[in-house]
Coordinates of C-alpha atoms in Angstrom, one line a residue:
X1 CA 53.4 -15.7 122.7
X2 CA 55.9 -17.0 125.3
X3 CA 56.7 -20.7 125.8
X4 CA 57.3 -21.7 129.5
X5 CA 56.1 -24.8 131.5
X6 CA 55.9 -26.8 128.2
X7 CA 53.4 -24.7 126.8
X8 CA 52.8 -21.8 125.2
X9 CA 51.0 -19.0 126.7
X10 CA 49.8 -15.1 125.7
X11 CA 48.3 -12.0 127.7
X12 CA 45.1 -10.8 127.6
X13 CA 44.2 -7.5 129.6
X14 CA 41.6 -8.3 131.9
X15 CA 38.2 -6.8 131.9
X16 CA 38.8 -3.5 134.2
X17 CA 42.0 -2.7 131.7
X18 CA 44.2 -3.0 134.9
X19 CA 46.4 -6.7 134.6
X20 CA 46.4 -9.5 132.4
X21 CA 46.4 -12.5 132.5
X22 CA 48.4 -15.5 131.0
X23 CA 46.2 -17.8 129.0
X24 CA 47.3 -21.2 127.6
X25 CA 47.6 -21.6 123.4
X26 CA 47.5 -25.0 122.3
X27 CA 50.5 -25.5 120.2
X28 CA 49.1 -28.6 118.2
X29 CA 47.7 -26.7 115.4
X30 CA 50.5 -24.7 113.8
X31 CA 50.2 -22.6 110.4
X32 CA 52.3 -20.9 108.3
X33 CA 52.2 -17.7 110.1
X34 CA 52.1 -19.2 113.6
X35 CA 49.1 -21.2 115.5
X36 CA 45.7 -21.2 115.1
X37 CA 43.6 -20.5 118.3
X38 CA 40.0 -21.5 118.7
X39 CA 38.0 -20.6 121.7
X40 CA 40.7 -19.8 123.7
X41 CA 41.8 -15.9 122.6
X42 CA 38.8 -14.1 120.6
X43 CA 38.8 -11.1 118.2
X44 CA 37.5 -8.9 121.4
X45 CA 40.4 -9.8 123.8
X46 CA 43.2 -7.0 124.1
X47 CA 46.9 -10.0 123.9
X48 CA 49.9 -8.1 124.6
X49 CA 52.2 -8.5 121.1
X50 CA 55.5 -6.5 122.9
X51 CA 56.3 -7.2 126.3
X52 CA 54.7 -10.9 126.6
X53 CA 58.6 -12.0 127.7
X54 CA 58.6 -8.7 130.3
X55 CA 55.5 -9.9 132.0
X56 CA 55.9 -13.5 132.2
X57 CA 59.8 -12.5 134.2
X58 CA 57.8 -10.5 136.6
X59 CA 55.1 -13.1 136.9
X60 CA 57.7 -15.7 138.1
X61 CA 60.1 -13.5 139.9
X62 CA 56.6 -12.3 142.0
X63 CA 55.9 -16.3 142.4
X64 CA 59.2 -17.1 143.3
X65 CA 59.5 -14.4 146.2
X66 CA 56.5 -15.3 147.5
X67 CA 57.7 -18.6 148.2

């Protein structure tokens, strides 16, 4: 998970297996091991678990070039 904007955030893989996508975690129900996440990531979803920091640079350095 990577925090940015306020929020927290992870990536999924899409549905083709060719990007993901960021997807907002609601950080008001924290555990011991981290946050619980209803409805928003399921067991069948691919979330990147190395890298998440990686993708989010390239997601804003894309954003902010295209400015």
């Amino acid at each position: 998970m990577v925090r940015t904007e306020g929020s927290g955030w992870v990536y999924v893989l899409n549905e083709g297996g060719e990007a993901f996508t960021r997807v907002p975690v609601p950080l008001d129900r924290p555990t011991e091991s981290g946050w619980f996440v209803a409805k928003v990531v399921t067991a069948t979803n691919n979330v990147v678990v190395i890298g998440a920091q990686t993708l989010l640079s390239e997601e804003l350095k894309a954003s902010l070039s295209s400015d």
